[in-house]
C-alpha cells in the first residue's frame, strides 16, 4: 500500500503539533513508521488520505460500537447543530439521556456528564475522597483511567508503550496517595488495605482490563473486591469507560452481577463525540456541587451536540435485543479463526476475549496481569501490525491494546481478516 500523502501530512503536522498527534497512542512510536491520516469512514471501514480502504479494529478506541458515521447519530448531531451548539444553560436532552442511562445501568440513581473519560475518573475519585473523608486510592498496574495526575502510575497502554509509566510533572505528593496493586491478585489488595488501614477512599479498576490488552477478571476477583470494600468502608469504582454499553446494556456490573459504588463512562456513551460521565446512588451523588460540597464543573459539559450523539447511540443499543449476542458471536468467530491460523503456523500466542473485546499476545503464557502482558514478543507484534496494515487491516499500533469489534463488521470482513492473518503469519519468523 502507498502512504505518500499520509507521510506528507504527518511531516506537516509534526511542525505544529507535538509528535504530530493530539494523543500519543495515535503515533506509531511502538511499531515504527508514520501514522495513517484518515479522510473519512463508514461502517467498518476507514478511507485514508492515500485512497486506501482499511477494515477498522480500533473504532476510535471504542466508541464506534455500531460502525462509523452511524446514520441515527449523524442525523441527531446535524439536526441539533442547526439549533445552536452550546448554551451553558440546562437543556431537556440532558435529562433524556440521563434517564435512559440510569434505566440501562444497574445500581445508579444519578449521572453527571463531563467531556472525557479522564474527567469522569478524575471526578469520581474526588467524589470518593469527599464522601469518605479519606485520601488514598488503590489502582491496578496496567489499568488506565485517563491522564489525570493521580492515575499516571503504571497506567497501561499509552504510558507503557512509551516507557514512561511515571510521568514527569506528577508530584511525589500526588503519587504517594496512589497505591498500586496487581490485577487479579486479591491477596495483594488485602495487604495494601491492611498496611494503610483507615486511609483508603476507593479502589478503582477496569472490571475487564482493556488497556494492557484484554484481561478478564479471574472468577471471584470482583466479588472479593466488593467484599473487601464493604468490610473496610471503601468505595468500589468501576471504570467502565471502555466496557460500559459495550459488554452489556448495563456494562460489566450487569455482566458479572457485581454492584459498584461509582461507575465511570466514556467512549460508547458519546457515540463518537467528546463525552464522559460518572454515576452512583443518590447518597453518593448528592455530595456533588451544587447539592453538596464536592466541586465539579464544565463549561461544555452536557453539550447539546454531544448529548444528541450519545442519546442516539444509547437508544440504538437499548432497542436492539440481539446486539450483544451478535457482537460476541462475531468476536468469537474472529478469535477462533485467528487462533487456528496462528496455531497452524506454529506461532506462540495467547488470545483473550470478553464479549466484543479481544487481544492477541505473542507469548504462550496465560495473560492475566500487567507482568504477563509485558512478556509478549514485541518485534513479532511490529511485524504483525505492519503485515496486517499492508493487507488493509487496521489494528492498534501497540501490543498493549484491545481490538474493538464493531457490529458493522460482516462475516466476510472477518474471513478477510483471518485470511490476512494467515498470510502475515507465514512471514512472522
Ligand atoms: C479511554 C479510557 C479512559 C480515558 O478516557 P478519555 O476519553 O481518553 O479521557 C479512562 N478509562 C478507561 C478504562 C479507558 O479505556
Short mmCIF file of C-alpha atoms and ligand atoms in Angstrom, two decimals:
data_model
loop_
_atom_site.label_atom_id
_atom_site.label_comp_id
_atom_site.label_asym_id
_atom_site.label_seq_id
_atom_site.Cartn_x
_atom_site.Cartn_y
_atom_site.Cartn_z
CA UNK A 1 0.00 0.00 0.00
CA UNK A 2 1.02 3.60 -0.56
CA UNK A 3 1.12 6.09 2.31
CA UNK A 4 2.62 9.05 0.48
CA UNK A 5 0.05 11.65 1.38
CA UNK A 6 -0.22 10.39 4.98
CA UNK A 7 3.56 10.77 5.34
CA UNK A 8 3.46 14.28 3.95
CA UNK A 9 0.60 15.28 6.21
CA UNK A 10 2.46 13.82 9.18
CA UNK A 11 5.60 15.87 8.40
CA UNK A 12 3.46 19.00 8.25
CA UNK A 13 1.69 18.10 11.50
CA UNK A 14 4.95 17.46 13.34
CA UNK A 15 5.95 21.10 12.86
CA UNK A 16 2.98 22.47 14.75
CA UNK A 17 1.69 19.61 16.95
CA UNK A 18 3.98 17.77 19.42
CA UNK A 19 4.83 14.45 17.77
CA UNK A 20 2.29 15.30 15.05
CA UNK A 21 -0.60 13.88 17.10
CA UNK A 22 -3.09 15.10 19.68
CA UNK A 23 -2.94 11.85 21.66
CA UNK A 24 0.26 9.76 21.91
CA UNK A 25 -1.37 6.37 21.16
CA UNK A 26 -2.03 7.60 17.62
CA UNK A 27 1.67 7.84 16.85
CA UNK A 28 3.43 4.75 15.52
CA UNK A 29 6.23 5.01 18.07
CA UNK A 30 5.87 1.40 19.25
CA UNK A 31 5.69 -0.13 15.78
CA UNK A 32 7.76 2.26 13.64
CA UNK A 33 6.65 4.13 10.54
CA UNK A 34 4.31 7.09 10.36
CA UNK A 35 0.62 7.27 11.26
CA UNK A 36 -2.14 6.89 8.69
CA UNK A 37 -4.18 10.05 8.15
CA UNK A 38 -7.85 9.21 7.84
CA UNK A 39 -10.06 11.09 5.44
CA UNK A 40 -13.40 9.52 6.18
CA UNK A 41 -15.02 6.35 7.46
CA UNK A 42 -18.24 4.46 7.04
CA UNK A 43 -19.45 1.33 8.81
CA UNK A 44 -16.48 -0.99 9.42
CA UNK A 45 -14.12 0.80 7.01
CA UNK A 46 -11.64 3.62 7.13
CA UNK A 47 -10.60 5.52 3.99
CA UNK A 48 -7.22 7.19 4.30
CA UNK A 49 -5.74 10.23 2.57
CA UNK A 50 -3.99 8.00 0.00
CA UNK A 51 -7.24 6.34 -1.01
CA UNK A 52 -6.61 3.04 0.84
CA UNK A 53 -9.57 1.22 2.35
CA UNK A 54 -8.92 -0.41 5.74
CA UNK A 55 -11.02 -2.69 7.94
CA UNK A 56 -11.03 -0.87 11.28
CA UNK A 57 -10.44 -2.75 14.55
CA UNK A 58 -9.81 0.35 16.64
CA UNK A 59 -13.05 2.15 16.00
CA UNK A 60 -11.92 5.37 17.60
CA UNK A 61 -10.64 3.25 20.54
CA UNK A 62 -14.12 2.00 21.32
CA UNK A 63 -16.93 4.48 20.68
CA UNK A 64 -17.96 3.18 17.24
CA UNK A 65 -19.74 0.09 18.54
CA UNK A 66 -22.26 0.33 15.70
CA UNK A 67 -19.83 1.45 12.99
CA UNK A 68 -18.58 4.77 11.63
CA UNK A 69 -20.96 7.51 10.52
CA UNK A 70 -23.87 5.59 12.06
CA UNK A 71 -26.91 7.27 10.47
CA UNK A 72 -29.04 7.97 13.59
CA UNK A 73 -26.05 9.61 15.33
CA UNK A 74 -25.13 11.71 12.28
CA UNK A 75 -28.71 12.87 11.86
CA UNK A 76 -29.10 13.73 15.54
CA UNK A 77 -25.92 15.82 15.52
CA UNK A 78 -26.71 17.66 12.28
CA UNK A 79 -30.26 18.48 13.40
CA UNK A 80 -29.03 19.75 16.78
CA UNK A 81 -26.20 21.82 15.34
CA UNK A 82 -28.68 23.92 13.39
CA UNK A 83 -30.30 24.99 16.65
CA UNK A 84 -27.18 26.27 18.37
CA UNK A 85 -24.11 24.39 19.56
CA UNK A 86 -23.75 25.42 23.21
CA UNK A 87 -25.68 27.50 25.72
CA UNK A 88 -24.20 26.97 29.17
CA UNK A 89 -27.81 26.56 30.33
CA UNK A 90 -29.83 23.41 31.02
CA UNK A 91 -31.43 21.62 28.08
CA UNK A 92 -34.10 18.91 28.02
CA UNK A 93 -31.91 16.43 26.13
CA UNK A 94 -29.53 16.19 29.13
CA UNK A 95 -32.38 14.77 31.22
CA UNK A 96 -33.42 12.44 28.40
CA UNK A 97 -30.00 10.81 28.08
CA UNK A 98 -29.59 10.73 31.88
CA UNK A 99 -32.94 8.94 32.27
CA UNK A 100 -32.03 6.44 29.58
CA UNK A 101 -28.56 5.75 31.05
CA UNK A 102 -29.99 5.34 34.56
CA UNK A 103 -32.60 2.89 33.18
CA UNK A 104 -29.95 0.79 31.40
CA UNK A 105 -27.24 0.64 34.06
CA UNK A 106 -27.89 -1.20 37.34
CA UNK A 107 -27.37 0.39 40.71
CA UNK A 108 -27.21 4.08 39.77
CA UNK A 109 -29.72 6.86 40.58
CA UNK A 110 -27.99 9.91 39.15
CA UNK A 111 -25.39 10.61 36.48
CA UNK A 112 -23.21 13.68 35.81
CA UNK A 113 -21.95 14.28 32.27
CA UNK A 114 -18.42 15.52 31.55
CA UNK A 115 -16.29 15.78 28.40
CA UNK A 116 -13.97 12.77 28.53
CA UNK A 117 -13.21 9.52 30.31
CA UNK A 118 -10.29 11.25 32.00
CA UNK A 119 -12.59 13.82 33.54
CA UNK A 120 -15.05 11.13 34.61
CA UNK A 121 -12.40 9.13 36.51
CA UNK A 122 -10.75 12.22 37.97
CA UNK A 123 -14.10 13.46 39.27
CA UNK A 124 -15.10 10.01 40.55
CA UNK A 125 -12.09 9.76 42.87
CA UNK A 126 -12.59 13.33 44.09
CA UNK A 127 -16.17 12.36 44.93
CA UNK A 128 -15.00 9.17 46.64
CA UNK A 129 -12.49 11.13 48.73
CA UNK A 130 -15.05 13.81 49.60
CA UNK A 131 -17.67 11.21 50.50
CA UNK A 132 -15.43 9.01 52.65
CA UNK A 133 -13.17 11.74 54.07
CA UNK A 134 -10.11 9.57 53.20
CA UNK A 135 -7.19 10.37 50.88
CA UNK A 136 -5.60 7.25 49.41
CA UNK A 137 -6.75 5.29 46.39
CA UNK A 138 -5.86 1.83 45.14
CA UNK A 139 -5.38 1.32 41.42
CA UNK A 140 -4.04 -1.68 39.50
CA UNK A 141 -0.85 -1.87 37.45
CA UNK A 142 -1.77 -1.77 33.76
CA UNK A 143 -5.21 -0.22 34.26
CA UNK A 144 -5.72 3.15 32.58
CA UNK A 145 -8.07 5.74 33.99
CA UNK A 146 -7.17 8.73 31.86
CA UNK A 147 -4.26 11.11 32.16
CA UNK A 148 -5.00 12.98 35.37
CA UNK A 149 -2.10 13.10 37.86
CA UNK A 150 -3.33 10.51 40.37
CA UNK A 151 -3.61 7.84 37.72
CA UNK A 152 -0.33 8.13 35.85
CA UNK A 153 1.24 5.42 37.94
CA UNK A 154 1.76 2.27 35.84
CA UNK A 155 -1.09 3.28 33.63
CA UNK A 156 -1.27 0.77 30.81
CA UNK A 157 -1.11 1.10 27.02
CA UNK A 158 -0.21 4.71 26.18
CA UNK A 159 2.07 5.29 29.14
CA UNK A 160 3.61 1.82 28.88
CA UNK A 161 4.14 1.94 25.13
CA UNK A 162 6.33 4.97 25.64
CA UNK A 163 8.24 3.60 28.59
CA UNK A 164 7.24 6.42 30.93
CA UNK A 165 4.96 4.78 33.45
CA UNK A 166 5.51 7.59 35.94
CA UNK A 167 5.23 10.82 34.03
CA UNK A 168 7.42 13.80 34.91
CA UNK A 169 5.13 16.52 36.16
CA UNK A 170 3.26 14.26 38.57
CA UNK A 171 4.38 15.34 42.06
CA UNK A 172 5.53 12.93 44.73
CA UNK A 173 2.80 14.35 46.93
CA UNK A 174 0.19 13.14 44.46
CA UNK A 175 1.90 9.82 43.75
CA UNK A 176 2.08 8.87 47.43
CA UNK A 177 -1.72 8.77 47.64
CA UNK A 178 -1.99 6.25 44.79
CA UNK A 179 -1.33 2.69 45.91
CA UNK A 180 -0.57 0.15 43.24
CA UNK A 181 -1.96 -3.39 43.25
CA UNK A 182 -1.54 -6.37 40.94
CA UNK A 183 -4.57 -7.11 38.75
CA UNK A 184 -6.35 -10.35 39.62
CA UNK A 185 -4.39 -10.66 42.90
CA UNK A 186 -6.79 -10.21 45.81
CA UNK A 187 -4.13 -11.05 48.43
CA UNK A 188 -2.11 -8.09 47.22
CA UNK A 189 -5.13 -5.79 47.69
CA UNK A 190 -5.73 -7.17 51.19
CA UNK A 191 -2.11 -6.41 52.12
CA UNK A 192 -2.36 -2.84 50.83
CA UNK A 193 -5.55 -2.23 52.77
CA UNK A 194 -4.03 -3.72 55.93
CA UNK A 195 -0.90 -1.57 55.64
CA UNK A 196 -2.98 1.60 55.09
CA UNK A 197 -5.85 0.90 57.46
CA UNK A 198 -8.46 3.64 57.59
CA UNK A 199 -6.80 5.73 54.86
CA UNK A 200 -8.27 4.31 51.67
CA UNK A 201 -11.15 6.13 49.98
CA UNK A 202 -11.61 3.88 46.98
CA UNK A 203 -10.45 1.00 44.85
CA UNK A 204 -10.71 1.83 41.15
CA UNK A 205 -10.33 -0.70 38.35
CA UNK A 206 -11.33 -1.65 34.86
CA UNK A 207 -13.71 -4.57 35.59
CA UNK A 208 -12.37 -6.12 32.40
CA UNK A 209 -8.95 -4.63 31.77
CA UNK A 210 -8.63 -3.26 28.26
CA UNK A 211 -5.50 -1.14 28.35
CA UNK A 212 -2.91 -3.90 28.69
CA UNK A 213 -4.59 -5.99 26.04
CA UNK A 214 -7.88 -7.50 27.13
CA UNK A 215 -7.64 -9.17 30.53
CA UNK A 216 -10.72 -10.68 32.14
CA UNK A 217 -11.14 -10.64 35.91
CA UNK A 218 -10.48 -14.06 37.43
CA UNK A 219 -13.52 -15.91 38.76
CA UNK A 220 -14.45 -14.37 42.08
CA UNK A 221 -12.00 -11.45 41.86
CA UNK A 222 -14.64 -8.72 41.51
CA UNK A 223 -16.81 -10.25 44.24
CA UNK A 224 -13.82 -10.48 46.57
CA UNK A 225 -13.05 -6.80 45.93
CA UNK A 226 -16.68 -5.94 46.65
CA UNK A 227 -16.50 -7.81 49.97
CA UNK A 228 -13.20 -6.20 50.98
CA UNK A 229 -14.55 -2.73 50.21
CA UNK A 230 -17.68 -3.40 52.27
CA UNK A 231 -15.68 -4.59 55.27
CA UNK A 232 -13.31 -1.60 55.20
CA UNK A 233 -15.74 1.13 54.23
CA UNK A 234 -14.03 1.73 50.90
CA UNK A 235 -15.88 2.73 47.72
CA UNK A 236 -15.52 0.40 44.75
CA UNK A 237 -15.24 2.32 41.47
CA UNK A 238 -15.74 0.53 38.18
CA UNK A 239 -14.07 2.42 35.37
CA UNK A 240 -16.41 1.35 32.59
CA UNK A 241 -15.15 3.92 30.10
CA UNK A 242 -14.29 1.01 27.81
CA UNK A 243 -16.72 -1.69 28.99
CA UNK A 244 -19.80 0.49 29.55
CA UNK A 245 -22.55 -0.08 26.95
CA UNK A 246 -20.08 -2.46 25.22
CA UNK A 247 -20.19 -5.70 27.22
CA UNK A 248 -23.90 -5.43 28.04
CA UNK A 249 -26.53 -2.69 28.29
CA UNK A 250 -25.55 -2.33 31.91
CA UNK A 251 -21.84 -2.94 31.29
CA UNK A 252 -19.63 -5.11 33.49
CA UNK A 253 -21.86 -4.56 36.53
CA UNK A 254 -24.61 -6.41 34.67
CA UNK A 255 -22.33 -8.99 33.05
CA UNK A 256 -20.72 -10.09 36.33
CA UNK A 257 -23.64 -9.16 38.59
CA UNK A 258 -21.47 -7.05 40.89
CA UNK A 259 -22.61 -3.66 42.17
CA UNK A 260 -20.03 -0.88 42.10
CA UNK A 261 -20.39 2.27 44.20
CA UNK A 262 -19.38 4.69 41.46
CA UNK A 263 -19.25 3.93 37.73
CA UNK A 264 -17.32 5.92 35.10
CA UNK A 265 -18.27 6.13 31.45
CA UNK A 266 -16.81 7.47 28.21
CA UNK A 267 -16.28 6.22 24.66
CA UNK A 268 -19.57 4.50 23.59
CA UNK A 269 -21.73 6.83 25.73
CA UNK A 270 -20.78 9.74 23.45
CA UNK A 271 -21.36 7.98 20.14
CA UNK A 272 -18.07 9.47 18.87
CA UNK A 273 -18.39 12.94 20.39
CA UNK A 274 -16.37 14.01 23.46
CA UNK A 275 -18.43 12.68 26.36
CA UNK A 276 -17.71 11.11 29.72
CA UNK A 277 -19.92 10.57 32.74
CA UNK A 278 -19.88 9.23 36.27
CA UNK A 279 -22.80 7.84 38.19
CA UNK A 280 -23.76 6.41 41.56
CA UNK A 281 -26.59 6.02 44.03
CA UNK A 282 -28.26 9.17 45.43
CA UNK A 283 -26.44 9.09 48.76
CA UNK A 284 -23.11 9.43 46.95
CA UNK A 285 -24.13 11.67 44.03
CA UNK A 286 -25.84 14.13 46.37
CA UNK A 287 -22.39 15.06 47.68
CA UNK A 288 -21.65 16.77 44.35
CA UNK A 289 -21.98 20.53 43.81
CA UNK A 290 -24.43 22.25 43.72
CA UNK A 291 -26.20 19.79 46.08
CA UNK A 292 -23.13 19.00 48.16
CA UNK A 293 -19.60 20.21 48.87
CA UNK A 294 -17.58 18.22 46.29
CA UNK A 295 -16.89 20.61 43.41
CA UNK A 296 -17.05 19.55 39.77
CA UNK A 297 -18.00 21.65 36.75
CA UNK A 298 -17.64 22.15 32.97
CA UNK A 299 -18.45 24.94 30.50
CA UNK A 300 -19.25 22.45 27.75
CA UNK A 301 -20.48 19.57 29.94
CA UNK A 302 -23.80 18.22 28.67
CA UNK A 303 -23.15 19.95 25.34
CA UNK A 304 -26.21 19.58 23.07
CA UNK A 305 -24.33 18.03 20.13
CA UNK A 306 -22.58 15.55 22.41
CA UNK A 307 -25.83 14.68 24.19
CA UNK A 308 -27.65 14.24 20.87
CA UNK A 309 -24.96 11.83 19.65
CA UNK A 310 -24.95 9.93 22.94
CA UNK A 311 -28.72 9.72 23.13
CA UNK A 312 -28.99 8.39 19.57
CA UNK A 313 -26.28 5.82 20.34
CA UNK A 314 -27.74 4.60 23.64
CA UNK A 315 -31.23 4.48 22.13
CA UNK A 316 -30.00 2.24 19.30
CA UNK A 317 -28.20 -0.02 21.79
CA UNK A 318 -31.19 -0.16 24.11
CA UNK A 319 -33.61 -1.10 21.36
CA UNK A 320 -31.53 -3.91 19.87
CA UNK A 321 -32.08 -7.02 21.99
CA UNK A 322 -29.71 -9.13 19.86
CA UNK A 323 -26.81 -6.68 19.71
CA UNK A 324 -24.55 -8.02 22.44
CA UNK A 325 -25.09 -11.60 21.38
CA UNK A 326 -24.26 -10.71 17.79
CA UNK A 327 -21.12 -8.83 18.83
CA UNK A 328 -19.93 -11.72 20.96
CA UNK A 329 -20.55 -14.23 18.16
CA UNK A 330 -18.60 -12.15 15.65
CA UNK A 331 -15.74 -11.69 18.09
CA UNK A 332 -15.61 -15.39 18.96
CA UNK A 333 -15.60 -16.25 15.25
CA UNK A 334 -12.65 -13.92 14.71
CA UNK A 335 -10.84 -15.23 17.78
CA UNK A 336 -11.21 -18.86 16.70
CA UNK A 337 -10.15 -18.08 13.15
CA UNK A 338 -7.03 -16.21 14.23
CA UNK A 339 -6.21 -18.80 16.88
CA UNK A 340 -6.33 -21.56 14.28
CA UNK A 341 -4.15 -19.89 11.67
CA UNK A 342 -1.54 -18.84 14.25
CA UNK A 343 -1.52 -22.36 15.71
CA UNK A 344 -1.17 -23.87 12.23
CA UNK A 345 1.76 -21.53 11.56
CA UNK A 346 3.37 -22.56 14.85
CA UNK A 347 3.39 -19.04 16.24
CA UNK A 348 3.30 -18.89 20.05
CA UNK A 349 0.32 -16.81 21.10
CA UNK A 350 -2.42 -16.22 23.63
CA UNK A 351 -5.75 -14.65 22.74
CA UNK A 352 -8.01 -13.13 25.39
CA UNK A 353 -11.62 -12.28 24.76
CA UNK A 354 -14.56 -10.86 26.67
CA UNK A 355 -17.60 -10.00 24.55
CA UNK A 356 -16.53 -7.63 21.79
CA UNK A 357 -13.08 -7.02 23.27
CA UNK A 358 -10.23 -9.25 22.12
CA UNK A 359 -6.44 -9.13 22.13
CA UNK A 360 -3.67 -11.18 20.56
CA UNK A 361 -0.48 -11.62 22.61
CA UNK A 362 2.69 -13.14 21.19
CA UNK A 363 3.50 -15.22 24.23
CA UNK A 364 2.38 -18.69 25.29
CA UNK A 365 1.97 -17.61 28.94
CA UNK A 366 -1.54 -17.02 30.20
CA UNK A 367 -2.03 -13.23 30.20
CA UNK A 368 -3.68 -12.31 33.50
CA UNK A 369 -2.00 -9.10 34.68
CA UNK A 370 0.45 -6.42 33.58
CA UNK A 371 3.58 -8.53 34.08
CA UNK A 372 2.27 -11.38 31.94
CA UNK A 373 1.01 -8.91 29.31
CA UNK A 374 4.54 -7.48 29.11
CA UNK A 375 6.01 -10.90 28.20
CA UNK A 376 4.76 -10.67 24.60
CA UNK A 377 7.28 -10.63 21.77
CA UNK A 378 7.25 -7.01 20.66
CA UNK A 379 9.27 -7.46 17.47
CA UNK A 380 6.80 -10.06 16.35
CA UNK A 381 3.96 -7.70 17.13
CA UNK A 382 5.55 -4.96 14.99
CA UNK A 383 5.77 -7.29 12.02
CA UNK A 384 2.23 -8.50 12.65
CA UNK A 385 0.95 -4.91 12.78
CA UNK A 386 2.69 -3.79 9.57
CA UNK A 387 1.83 -7.03 7.80
CA UNK A 388 -1.85 -6.58 8.58
CA UNK A 389 -1.77 -2.92 7.64
CA UNK A 390 -0.36 -3.89 4.30
CA UNK A 391 -3.32 -6.26 3.86
CA UNK A 392 -5.78 -3.46 4.65
CA UNK A 393 -6.43 -4.39 8.29
CA UNK A 394 -6.02 -1.64 10.87
CA UNK A 395 -5.33 -2.74 14.46
CA UNK A 396 -3.96 -0.57 17.27
CA UNK A 397 -0.26 0.32 16.83
CA UNK A 398 0.71 -1.17 20.21
CA UNK A 399 0.90 -4.67 21.65
CA UNK A 400 -0.90 -3.45 24.77
CA UNK A 401 -4.21 -2.64 23.13
CA UNK A 402 -7.52 -4.36 22.76
CA UNK A 403 -9.23 -4.79 19.40
CA UNK A 404 -12.71 -3.26 19.42
CA UNK A 405 -15.21 -5.22 17.39
CA UNK A 406 -18.00 -3.24 15.76
CA UNK A 407 -21.39 -4.56 14.75
CA UNK A 408 -20.79 -3.08 11.29
CA UNK A 409 -18.33 -5.92 10.55
CA UNK A 410 -19.69 -8.64 8.28
CA UNK A 411 -18.58 -12.28 8.34
CA UNK A 412 -16.91 -11.59 5.00
CA UNK A 413 -14.82 -8.87 6.71
CA UNK A 414 -13.93 -11.34 9.46
CA UNK A 415 -12.97 -14.01 6.91
CA UNK A 416 -10.85 -11.46 5.04
CA UNK A 417 -9.15 -10.58 8.32
CA UNK A 418 -8.44 -14.21 9.18
CA UNK A 419 -7.05 -14.77 5.67
CA UNK A 420 -4.81 -11.74 6.12
CA UNK A 421 -3.56 -13.06 9.47
CA UNK A 422 -2.82 -16.38 7.80
CA UNK A 423 -0.78 -14.70 5.10
CA UNK A 424 1.07 -12.49 7.59
CA UNK A 425 1.72 -15.41 9.97
CA UNK A 426 3.91 -17.06 7.34
CA UNK A 427 6.33 -14.16 7.46
CA UNK A 428 6.41 -13.74 11.23
CA UNK A 429 9.51 -15.78 11.98
C1 LIG B 1 -10.10 5.54 27.30
C2 LIG B 1 -10.16 5.29 28.75
C3 LIG B 1 -10.14 6.34 29.68
C4 LIG B 1 -9.87 7.77 29.30
O1 LIG B 1 -10.87 8.31 28.51
P1 LIG B 1 -10.53 9.61 27.61
O2 LIG B 1 -11.87 9.95 27.00
O3 LIG B 1 -9.49 9.20 26.64
O4 LIG B 1 -10.07 10.67 28.53
C5 LIG B 1 -10.32 6.03 31.02
N1 LIG B 1 -10.52 4.76 31.41
C6 LIG B 1 -10.55 3.74 30.55
C7 LIG B 1 -10.81 2.36 31.04
C8 LIG B 1 -10.35 3.96 29.19
O5 LIG B 1 -10.32 2.92 28.34
#
